[in-house]
Tab-separated table of C-alpha atoms in Angstrom:
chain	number	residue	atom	x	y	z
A	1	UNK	CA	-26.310	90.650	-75.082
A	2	UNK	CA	-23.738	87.639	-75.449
A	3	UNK	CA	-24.271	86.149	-71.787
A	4	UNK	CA	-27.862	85.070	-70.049
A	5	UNK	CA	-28.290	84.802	-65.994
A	6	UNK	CA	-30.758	83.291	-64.574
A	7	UNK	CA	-32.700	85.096	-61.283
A	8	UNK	CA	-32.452	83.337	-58.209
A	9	UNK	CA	-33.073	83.352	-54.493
A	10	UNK	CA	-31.744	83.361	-51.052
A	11	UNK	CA	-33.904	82.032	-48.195
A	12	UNK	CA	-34.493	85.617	-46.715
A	13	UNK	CA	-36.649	86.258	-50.183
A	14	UNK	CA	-39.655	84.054	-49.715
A	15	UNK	CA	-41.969	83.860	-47.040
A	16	UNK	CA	-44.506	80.469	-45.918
A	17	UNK	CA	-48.057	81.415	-46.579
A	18	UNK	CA	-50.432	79.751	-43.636
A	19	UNK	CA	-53.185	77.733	-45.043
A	20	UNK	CA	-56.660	78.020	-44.301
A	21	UNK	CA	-55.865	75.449	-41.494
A	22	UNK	CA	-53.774	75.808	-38.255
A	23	UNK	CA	-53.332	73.036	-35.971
A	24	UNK	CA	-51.766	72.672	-32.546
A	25	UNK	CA	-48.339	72.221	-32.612
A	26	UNK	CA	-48.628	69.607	-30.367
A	27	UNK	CA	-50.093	67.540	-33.349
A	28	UNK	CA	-46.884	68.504	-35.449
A	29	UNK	CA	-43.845	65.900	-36.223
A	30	UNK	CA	-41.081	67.079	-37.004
A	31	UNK	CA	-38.996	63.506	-37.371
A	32	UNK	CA	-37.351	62.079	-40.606
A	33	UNK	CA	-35.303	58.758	-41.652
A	34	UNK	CA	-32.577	58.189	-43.705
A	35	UNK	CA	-31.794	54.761	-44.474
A	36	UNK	CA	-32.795	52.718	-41.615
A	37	UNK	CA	-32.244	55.893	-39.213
A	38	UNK	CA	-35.049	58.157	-37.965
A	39	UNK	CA	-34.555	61.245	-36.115
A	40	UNK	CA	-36.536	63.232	-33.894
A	41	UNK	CA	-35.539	66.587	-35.853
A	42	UNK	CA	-34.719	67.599	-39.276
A	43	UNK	CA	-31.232	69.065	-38.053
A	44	UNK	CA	-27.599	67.715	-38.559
A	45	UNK	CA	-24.432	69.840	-37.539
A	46	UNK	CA	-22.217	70.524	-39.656
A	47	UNK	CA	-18.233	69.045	-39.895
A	48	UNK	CA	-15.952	71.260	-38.441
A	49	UNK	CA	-13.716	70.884	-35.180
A	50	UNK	CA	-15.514	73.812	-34.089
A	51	UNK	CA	-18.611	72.597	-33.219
A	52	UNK	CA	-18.144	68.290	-33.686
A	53	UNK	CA	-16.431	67.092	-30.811
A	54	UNK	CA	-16.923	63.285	-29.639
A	55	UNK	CA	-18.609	64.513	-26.977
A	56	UNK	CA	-20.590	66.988	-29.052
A	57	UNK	CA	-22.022	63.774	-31.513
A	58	UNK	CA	-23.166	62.114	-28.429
A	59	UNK	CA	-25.067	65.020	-27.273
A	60	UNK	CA	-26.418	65.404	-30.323
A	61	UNK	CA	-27.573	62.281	-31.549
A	62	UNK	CA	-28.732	61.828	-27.510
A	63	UNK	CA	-31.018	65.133	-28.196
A	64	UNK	CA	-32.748	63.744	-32.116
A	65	UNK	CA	-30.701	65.011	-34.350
A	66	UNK	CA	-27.415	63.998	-35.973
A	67	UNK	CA	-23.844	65.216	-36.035
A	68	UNK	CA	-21.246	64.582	-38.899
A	69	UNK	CA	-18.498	63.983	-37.328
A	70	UNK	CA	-14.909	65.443	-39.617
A	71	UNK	CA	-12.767	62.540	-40.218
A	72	UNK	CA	-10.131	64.591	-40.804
A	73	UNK	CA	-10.014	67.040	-38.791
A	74	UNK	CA	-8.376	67.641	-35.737
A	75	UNK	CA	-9.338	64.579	-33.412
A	76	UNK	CA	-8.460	62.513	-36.072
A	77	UNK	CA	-5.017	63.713	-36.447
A	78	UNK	CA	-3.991	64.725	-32.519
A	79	UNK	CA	-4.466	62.941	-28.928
A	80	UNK	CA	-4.975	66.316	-27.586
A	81	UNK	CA	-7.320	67.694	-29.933
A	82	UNK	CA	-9.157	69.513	-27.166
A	83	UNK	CA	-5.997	71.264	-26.440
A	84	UNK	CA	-5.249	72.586	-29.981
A	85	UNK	CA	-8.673	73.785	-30.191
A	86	UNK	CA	-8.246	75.843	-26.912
A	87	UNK	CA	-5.113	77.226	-28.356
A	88	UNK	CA	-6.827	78.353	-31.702
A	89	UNK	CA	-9.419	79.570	-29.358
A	90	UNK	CA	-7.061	81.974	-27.096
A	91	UNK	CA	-5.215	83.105	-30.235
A	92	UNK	CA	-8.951	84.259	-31.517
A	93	UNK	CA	-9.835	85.801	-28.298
A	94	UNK	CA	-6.325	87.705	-27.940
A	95	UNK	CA	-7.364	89.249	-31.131
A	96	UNK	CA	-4.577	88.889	-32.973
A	97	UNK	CA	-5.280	89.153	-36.738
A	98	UNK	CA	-7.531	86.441	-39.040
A	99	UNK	CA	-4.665	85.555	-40.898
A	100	UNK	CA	-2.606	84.227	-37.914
A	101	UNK	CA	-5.436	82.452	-36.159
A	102	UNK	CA	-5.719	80.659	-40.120
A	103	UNK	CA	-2.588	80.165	-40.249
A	104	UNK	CA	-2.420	77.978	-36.672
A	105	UNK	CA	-5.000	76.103	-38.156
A	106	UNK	CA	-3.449	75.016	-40.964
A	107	UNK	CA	-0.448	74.224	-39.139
A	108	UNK	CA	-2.521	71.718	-37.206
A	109	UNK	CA	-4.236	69.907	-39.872
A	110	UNK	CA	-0.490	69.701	-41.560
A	111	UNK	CA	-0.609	66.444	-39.087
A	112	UNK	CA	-1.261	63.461	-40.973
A	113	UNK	CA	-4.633	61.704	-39.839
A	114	UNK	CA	-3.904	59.055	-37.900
A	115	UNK	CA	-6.045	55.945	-38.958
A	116	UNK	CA	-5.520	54.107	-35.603
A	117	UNK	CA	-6.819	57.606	-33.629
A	118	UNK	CA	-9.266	57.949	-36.020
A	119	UNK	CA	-10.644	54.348	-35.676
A	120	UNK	CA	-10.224	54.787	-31.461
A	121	UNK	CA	-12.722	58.366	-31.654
A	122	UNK	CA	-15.671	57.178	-34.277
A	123	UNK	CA	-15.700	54.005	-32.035
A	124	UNK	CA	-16.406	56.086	-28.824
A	125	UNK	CA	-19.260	57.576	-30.742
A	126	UNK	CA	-20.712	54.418	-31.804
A	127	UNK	CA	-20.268	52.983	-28.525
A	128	UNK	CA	-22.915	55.425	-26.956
A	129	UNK	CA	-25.871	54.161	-29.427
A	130	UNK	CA	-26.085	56.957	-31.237
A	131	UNK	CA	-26.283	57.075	-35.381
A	132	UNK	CA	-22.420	57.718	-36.073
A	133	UNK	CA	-21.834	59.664	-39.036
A	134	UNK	CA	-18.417	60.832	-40.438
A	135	UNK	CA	-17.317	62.978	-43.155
A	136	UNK	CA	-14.294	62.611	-45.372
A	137	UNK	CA	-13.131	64.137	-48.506
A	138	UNK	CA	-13.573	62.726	-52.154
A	139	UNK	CA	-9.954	62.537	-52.131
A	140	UNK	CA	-9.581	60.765	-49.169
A	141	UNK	CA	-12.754	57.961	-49.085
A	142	UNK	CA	-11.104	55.132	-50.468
A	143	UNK	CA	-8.667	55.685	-47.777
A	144	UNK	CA	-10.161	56.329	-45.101
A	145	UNK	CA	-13.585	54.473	-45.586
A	146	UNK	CA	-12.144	50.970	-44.805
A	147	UNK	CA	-11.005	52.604	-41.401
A	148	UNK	CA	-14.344	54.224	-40.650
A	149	UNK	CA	-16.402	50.639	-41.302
A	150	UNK	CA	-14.561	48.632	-38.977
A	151	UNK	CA	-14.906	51.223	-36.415
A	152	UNK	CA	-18.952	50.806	-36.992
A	153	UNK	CA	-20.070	54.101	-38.484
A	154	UNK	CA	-23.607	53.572	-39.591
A	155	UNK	CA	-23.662	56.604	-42.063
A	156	UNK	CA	-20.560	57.817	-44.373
A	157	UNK	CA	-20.768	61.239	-45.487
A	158	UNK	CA	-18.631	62.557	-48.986
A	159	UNK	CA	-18.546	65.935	-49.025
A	160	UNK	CA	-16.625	68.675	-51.124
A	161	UNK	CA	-16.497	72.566	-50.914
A	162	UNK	CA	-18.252	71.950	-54.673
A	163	UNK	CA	-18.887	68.028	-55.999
A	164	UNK	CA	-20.198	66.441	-58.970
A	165	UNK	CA	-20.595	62.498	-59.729
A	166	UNK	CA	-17.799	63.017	-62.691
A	167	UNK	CA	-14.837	64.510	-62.314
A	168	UNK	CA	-12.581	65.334	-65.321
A	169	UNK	CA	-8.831	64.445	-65.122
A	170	UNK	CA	-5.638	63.016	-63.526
A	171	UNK	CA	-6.264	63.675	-60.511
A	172	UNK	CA	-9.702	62.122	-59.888
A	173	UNK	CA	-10.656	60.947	-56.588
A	174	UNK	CA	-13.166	58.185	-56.972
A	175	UNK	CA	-15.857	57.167	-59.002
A	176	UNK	CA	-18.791	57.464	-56.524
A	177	UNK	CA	-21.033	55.391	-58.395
A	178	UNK	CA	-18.800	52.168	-57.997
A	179	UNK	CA	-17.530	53.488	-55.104
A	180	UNK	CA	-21.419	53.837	-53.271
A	181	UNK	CA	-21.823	50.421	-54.794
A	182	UNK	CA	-19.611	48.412	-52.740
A	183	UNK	CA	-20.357	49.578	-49.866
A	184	UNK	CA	-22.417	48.294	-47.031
A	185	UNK	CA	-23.779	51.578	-45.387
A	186	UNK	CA	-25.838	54.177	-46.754
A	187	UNK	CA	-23.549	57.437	-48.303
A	188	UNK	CA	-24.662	60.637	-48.261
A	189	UNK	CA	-23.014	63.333	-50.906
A	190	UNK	CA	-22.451	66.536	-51.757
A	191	UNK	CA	-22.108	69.687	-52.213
A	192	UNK	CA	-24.416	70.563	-55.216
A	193	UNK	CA	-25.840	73.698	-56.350
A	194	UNK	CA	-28.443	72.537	-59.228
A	195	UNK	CA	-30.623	70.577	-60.647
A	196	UNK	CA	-28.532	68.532	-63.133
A	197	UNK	CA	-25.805	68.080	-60.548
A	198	UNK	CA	-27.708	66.557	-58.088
A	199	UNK	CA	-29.649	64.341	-60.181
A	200	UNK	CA	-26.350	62.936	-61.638
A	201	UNK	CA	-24.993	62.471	-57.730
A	202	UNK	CA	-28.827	60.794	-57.137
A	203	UNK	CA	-28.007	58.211	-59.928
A	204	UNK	CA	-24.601	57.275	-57.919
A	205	UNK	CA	-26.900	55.705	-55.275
A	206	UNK	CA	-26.360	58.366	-52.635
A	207	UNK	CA	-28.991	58.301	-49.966
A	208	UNK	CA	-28.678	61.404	-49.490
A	209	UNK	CA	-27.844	64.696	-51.597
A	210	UNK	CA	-26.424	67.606	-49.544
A	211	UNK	CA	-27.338	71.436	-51.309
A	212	UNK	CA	-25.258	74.004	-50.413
A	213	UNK	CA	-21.406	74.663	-49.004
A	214	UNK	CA	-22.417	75.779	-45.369
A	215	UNK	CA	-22.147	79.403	-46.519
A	216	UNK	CA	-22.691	81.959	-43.879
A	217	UNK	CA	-20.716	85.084	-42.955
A	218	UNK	CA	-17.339	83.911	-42.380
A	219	UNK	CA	-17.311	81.638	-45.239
A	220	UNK	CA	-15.584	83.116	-48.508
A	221	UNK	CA	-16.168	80.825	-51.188
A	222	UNK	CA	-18.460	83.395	-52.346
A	223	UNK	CA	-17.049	86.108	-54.152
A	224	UNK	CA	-13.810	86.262	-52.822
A	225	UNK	CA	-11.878	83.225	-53.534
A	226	UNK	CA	-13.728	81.010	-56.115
A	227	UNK	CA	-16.789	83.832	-56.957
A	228	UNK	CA	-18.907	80.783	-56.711
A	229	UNK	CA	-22.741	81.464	-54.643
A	230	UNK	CA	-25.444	79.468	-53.698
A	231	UNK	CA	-28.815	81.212	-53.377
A	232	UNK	CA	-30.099	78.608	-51.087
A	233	UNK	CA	-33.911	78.582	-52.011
A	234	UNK	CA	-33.357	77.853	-55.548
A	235	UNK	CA	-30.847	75.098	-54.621
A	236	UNK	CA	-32.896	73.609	-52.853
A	237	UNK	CA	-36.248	73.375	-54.836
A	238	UNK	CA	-33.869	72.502	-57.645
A	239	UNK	CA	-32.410	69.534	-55.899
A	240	UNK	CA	-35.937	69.348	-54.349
A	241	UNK	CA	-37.388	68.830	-58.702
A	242	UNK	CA	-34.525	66.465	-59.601
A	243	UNK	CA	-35.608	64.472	-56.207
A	244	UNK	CA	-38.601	64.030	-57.853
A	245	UNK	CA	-37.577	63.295	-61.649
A	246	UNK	CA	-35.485	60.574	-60.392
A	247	UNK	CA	-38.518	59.009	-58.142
A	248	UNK	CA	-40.134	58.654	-61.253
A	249	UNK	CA	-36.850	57.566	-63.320
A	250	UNK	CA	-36.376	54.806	-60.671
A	251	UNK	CA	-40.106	54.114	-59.973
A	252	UNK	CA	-39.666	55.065	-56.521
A	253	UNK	CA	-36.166	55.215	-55.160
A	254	UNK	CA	-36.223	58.433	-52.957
A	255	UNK	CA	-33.442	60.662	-52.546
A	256	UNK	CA	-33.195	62.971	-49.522
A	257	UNK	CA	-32.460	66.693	-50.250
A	258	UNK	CA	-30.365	68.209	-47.228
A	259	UNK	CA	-29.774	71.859	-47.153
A	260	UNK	CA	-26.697	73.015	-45.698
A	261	UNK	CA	-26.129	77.099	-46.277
A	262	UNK	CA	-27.536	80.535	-44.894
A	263	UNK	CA	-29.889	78.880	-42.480
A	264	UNK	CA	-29.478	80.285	-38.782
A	265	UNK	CA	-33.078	80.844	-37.220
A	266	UNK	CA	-36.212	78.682	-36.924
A	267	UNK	CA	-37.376	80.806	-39.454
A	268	UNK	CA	-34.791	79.867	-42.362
A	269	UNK	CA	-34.895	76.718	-41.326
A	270	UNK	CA	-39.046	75.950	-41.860
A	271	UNK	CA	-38.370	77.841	-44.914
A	272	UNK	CA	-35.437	75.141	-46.122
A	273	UNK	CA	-38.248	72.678	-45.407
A	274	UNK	CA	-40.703	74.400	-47.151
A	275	UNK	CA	-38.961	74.923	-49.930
A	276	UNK	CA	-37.926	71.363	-50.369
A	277	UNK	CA	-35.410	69.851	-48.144
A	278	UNK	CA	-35.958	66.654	-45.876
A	279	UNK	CA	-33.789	68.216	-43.510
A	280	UNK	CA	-30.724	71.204	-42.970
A	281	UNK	CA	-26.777	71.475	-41.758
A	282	UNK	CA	-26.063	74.104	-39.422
A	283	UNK	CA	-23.068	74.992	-38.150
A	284	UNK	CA	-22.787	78.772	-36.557
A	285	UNK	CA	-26.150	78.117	-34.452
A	286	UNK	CA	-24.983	75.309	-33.110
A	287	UNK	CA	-21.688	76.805	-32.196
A	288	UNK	CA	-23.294	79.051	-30.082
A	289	UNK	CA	-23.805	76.272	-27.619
A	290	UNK	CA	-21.877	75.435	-24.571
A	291	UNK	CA	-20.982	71.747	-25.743
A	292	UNK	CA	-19.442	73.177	-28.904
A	293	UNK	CA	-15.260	72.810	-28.821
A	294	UNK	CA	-14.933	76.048	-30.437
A	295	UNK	CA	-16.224	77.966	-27.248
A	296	UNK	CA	-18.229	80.636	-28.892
A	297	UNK	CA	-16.085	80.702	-32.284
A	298	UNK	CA	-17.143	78.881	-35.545
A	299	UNK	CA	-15.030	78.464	-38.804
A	300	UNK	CA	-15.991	76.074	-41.756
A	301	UNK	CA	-13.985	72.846	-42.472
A	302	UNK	CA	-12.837	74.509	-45.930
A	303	UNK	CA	-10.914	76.750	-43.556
A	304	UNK	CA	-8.284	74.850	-42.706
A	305	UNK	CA	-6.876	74.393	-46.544
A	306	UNK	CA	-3.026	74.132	-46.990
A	307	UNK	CA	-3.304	76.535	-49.780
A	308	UNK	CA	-6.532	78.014	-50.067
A	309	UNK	CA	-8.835	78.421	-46.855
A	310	UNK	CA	-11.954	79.416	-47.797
A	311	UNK	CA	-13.500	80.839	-44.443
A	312	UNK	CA	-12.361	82.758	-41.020
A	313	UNK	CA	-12.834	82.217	-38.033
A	314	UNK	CA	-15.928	83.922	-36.532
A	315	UNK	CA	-17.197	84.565	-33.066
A	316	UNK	CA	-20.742	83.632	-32.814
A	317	UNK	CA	-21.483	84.203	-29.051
A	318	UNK	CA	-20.461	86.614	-26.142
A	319	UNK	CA	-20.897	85.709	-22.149
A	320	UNK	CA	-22.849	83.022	-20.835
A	321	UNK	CA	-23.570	80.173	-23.906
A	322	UNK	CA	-26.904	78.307	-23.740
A	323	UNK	CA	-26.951	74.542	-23.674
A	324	UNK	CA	-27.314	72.115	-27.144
A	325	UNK	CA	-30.388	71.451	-25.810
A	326	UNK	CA	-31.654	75.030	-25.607
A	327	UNK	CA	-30.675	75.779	-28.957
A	328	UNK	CA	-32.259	73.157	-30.413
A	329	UNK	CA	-35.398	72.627	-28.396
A	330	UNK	CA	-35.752	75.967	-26.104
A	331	UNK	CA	-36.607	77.183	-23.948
A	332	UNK	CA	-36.247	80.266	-25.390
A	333	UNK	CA	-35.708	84.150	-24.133
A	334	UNK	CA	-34.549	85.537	-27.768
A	335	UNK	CA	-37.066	87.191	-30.290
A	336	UNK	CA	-34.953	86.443	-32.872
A	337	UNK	CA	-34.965	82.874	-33.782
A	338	UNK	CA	-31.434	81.777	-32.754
A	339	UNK	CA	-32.915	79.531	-29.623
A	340	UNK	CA	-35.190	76.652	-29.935
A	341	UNK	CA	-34.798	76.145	-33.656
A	342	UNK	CA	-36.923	73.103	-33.613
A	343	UNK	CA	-39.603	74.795	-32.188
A	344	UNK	CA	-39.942	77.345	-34.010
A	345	UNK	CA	-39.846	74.871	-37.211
A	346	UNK	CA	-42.842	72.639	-35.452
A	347	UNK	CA	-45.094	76.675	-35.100
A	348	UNK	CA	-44.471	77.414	-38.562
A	349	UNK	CA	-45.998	73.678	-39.838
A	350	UNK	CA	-48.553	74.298	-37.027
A	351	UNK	CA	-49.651	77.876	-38.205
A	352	UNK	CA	-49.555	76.404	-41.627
A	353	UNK	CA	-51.798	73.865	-40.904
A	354	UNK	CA	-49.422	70.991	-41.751
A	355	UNK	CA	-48.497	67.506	-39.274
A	356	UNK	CA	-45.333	66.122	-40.877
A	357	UNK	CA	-41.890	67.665	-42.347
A	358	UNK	CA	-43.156	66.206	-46.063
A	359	UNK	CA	-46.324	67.496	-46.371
A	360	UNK	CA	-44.886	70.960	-45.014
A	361	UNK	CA	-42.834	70.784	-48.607
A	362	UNK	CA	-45.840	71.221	-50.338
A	363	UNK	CA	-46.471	74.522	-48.460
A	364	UNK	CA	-47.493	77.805	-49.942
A	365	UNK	CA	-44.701	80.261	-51.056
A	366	UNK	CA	-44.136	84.130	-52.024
A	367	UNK	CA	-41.173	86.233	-53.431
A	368	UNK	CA	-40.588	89.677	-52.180
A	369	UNK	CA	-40.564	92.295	-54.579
């Protein structure tokens, strides 16, 4: 009687409903910009040395989509980076127990990032042509930003296990609003779980709001460390309504809404669209691929935490791994939804009778009982 909850939902609780219409899905587009920057697909990959390699971005950005690259992760902080991941990798495989394969990787990232390295490996992305994105910490922008601009990153990425456009005490990182301001490149921000939230990051000039903490089996934000959860499709129609409040606040300054949790099929993905997002993160699909560093193993960024990792390391694929390209764009031999993730996106819009990724927002939705 003294508390109220509110009921919300996970992506694997509503369903698309087709339209009268259906279209070929030949006629279906499923590119989006940000900024100045169009993609052929509605897909980023997520920031972890698991799956973002150098040579990972490339590929990706080569195939349509983008890749945020972790500016402080492992490449940033060792020469050999390739070689620490195989290490982490062989400790996984020998398997040892969680906690030790944890604890290596926190004994890597106890390496200071080196600004010079770092400089040296977003370079070699941008040096390919593709959009170069890069993540860094709230703590760590002011830092590391000045770094990441002269090396010619076109998008910078601030993201947080949980962030908000004010923080309260000592220790506060930056003020993103004055922050965004100054700079020269479009930011994109986040993680938010609600409406209020991401309107208030929206005002800070962001370009782009990201919904969500990458949650998916191995992470353990929820529950068991912080008992904080995201049910993704509420997030995201949330952040998908304040989107909208602050078109109208701003007479037409649009925000994108990127989803980044519990989405791991075509299926979950057409339903992030559907239910608001301009595009989605993904992270343990993509690791399944054979460009990804981790080799068949995923673990979130938050992972790595001096004092309080927040996800294990899980495997993700056994035997033969298909190509980025497979993954993303088929072809496919799975039933399930794990290959051609794209594709199965640009079917739903088809069978629902939509031709681009915004009017497929507007789609029909149910709840299961």
């Amino acid at each position: 009687m003294g508390r109220s909850a509110r009921r919300t939902y996970d992506l694997d609780d509503v369903d698309i409903v087709p339209s009268r219409r259906t279209r070929s899905s030949k006629q279906v587009s499923t590119s989006w910009q940000l900024d100045a920057y169009r993609f052929d697909m509605p897909v980023l990959a997520h920031p972890t040395d698991a799956l973002v390699s150098p040579e990972f971005a490339i590929e990706m950005g080569r195939l349509g989509g983008l890749a945020m690259f972790n500016g402080e992760g492992l490449w940033a902080r060792h020469r050999d980076a390739e070689d620490k991941i195989g290490q982490l990798v062989e400790l996984a495989d020998s398997e040892a127990e969680d906690e030790a394969a944890i604890s290596l990787l926190q004994k890597l990232h106890s390496a200071p990032v080196n600004p010079d390295l770092l400089g040296e490996v977003v370079a070699r992305i941008r040096a390919s042509g593709v959009t170069t994105a890069v993540r860094v910490s709230p703590q760590n922008a002011a830092a590391l930003t000045p770094v990441l601009l002269k090396a010619g990153i076109d998008l910078l990425v601030i993201q947080g296990t949980i962030i908000s456009a004010e923080h309260v005490g000592d220790d506060s990182p930056i003020n993103l609003k004055t922050f965004i301001a100054d700079l020269d490149v479009p930011v994109v921000a986040g993680a938010v779980t609600d409406h209020r939230t991401a309107l208030h990051l929206m005002r800070t000039g962001a370009a782009g709001v990201i919904v969500g903490y990458g949650s998916f089996a191995g992470t353990t934000t929820t529950g068991e460390v912080l008992g904080i959860g995201v049910r993704m499709a509420t997030a995201i129609a949330d952040a998908a309504a304040a989107r909208r409040d602050y078109l109208d606040e701003t007479g037409g300054r649009y925000v994108h809404v990127i989803a980044d949790g519990d989405i791991a099929t075509g299926g979950s993905l057409a339903k992030a669209i559907a239910c608001g997002a301009d595009a989605a993160v993904l992270g343990v699909p993509l690791a399944a691929a054979a460009e990804a560093p981790g080799k068949g193993w995923y673990w979130p960024a938050a992972a790595a935490h001096p004092s309080l990792p927040r996800g294990a390391m899980l495997p993700v694929t056994y035997g033969d791994r298909p190509s980025l390209e497979q993954v993303l764009q088929g072809p496919s031999n799975d039933p399930f939804g794990s290959l051609n993730l794209v594709g199965g996106l640009r079917r739903s819009m088809a069978k629902a009778g939509y031709s681009d990724l915004k009017e497929f927002q507007k789609v029909g939705l149910t709840v299961r009982g």
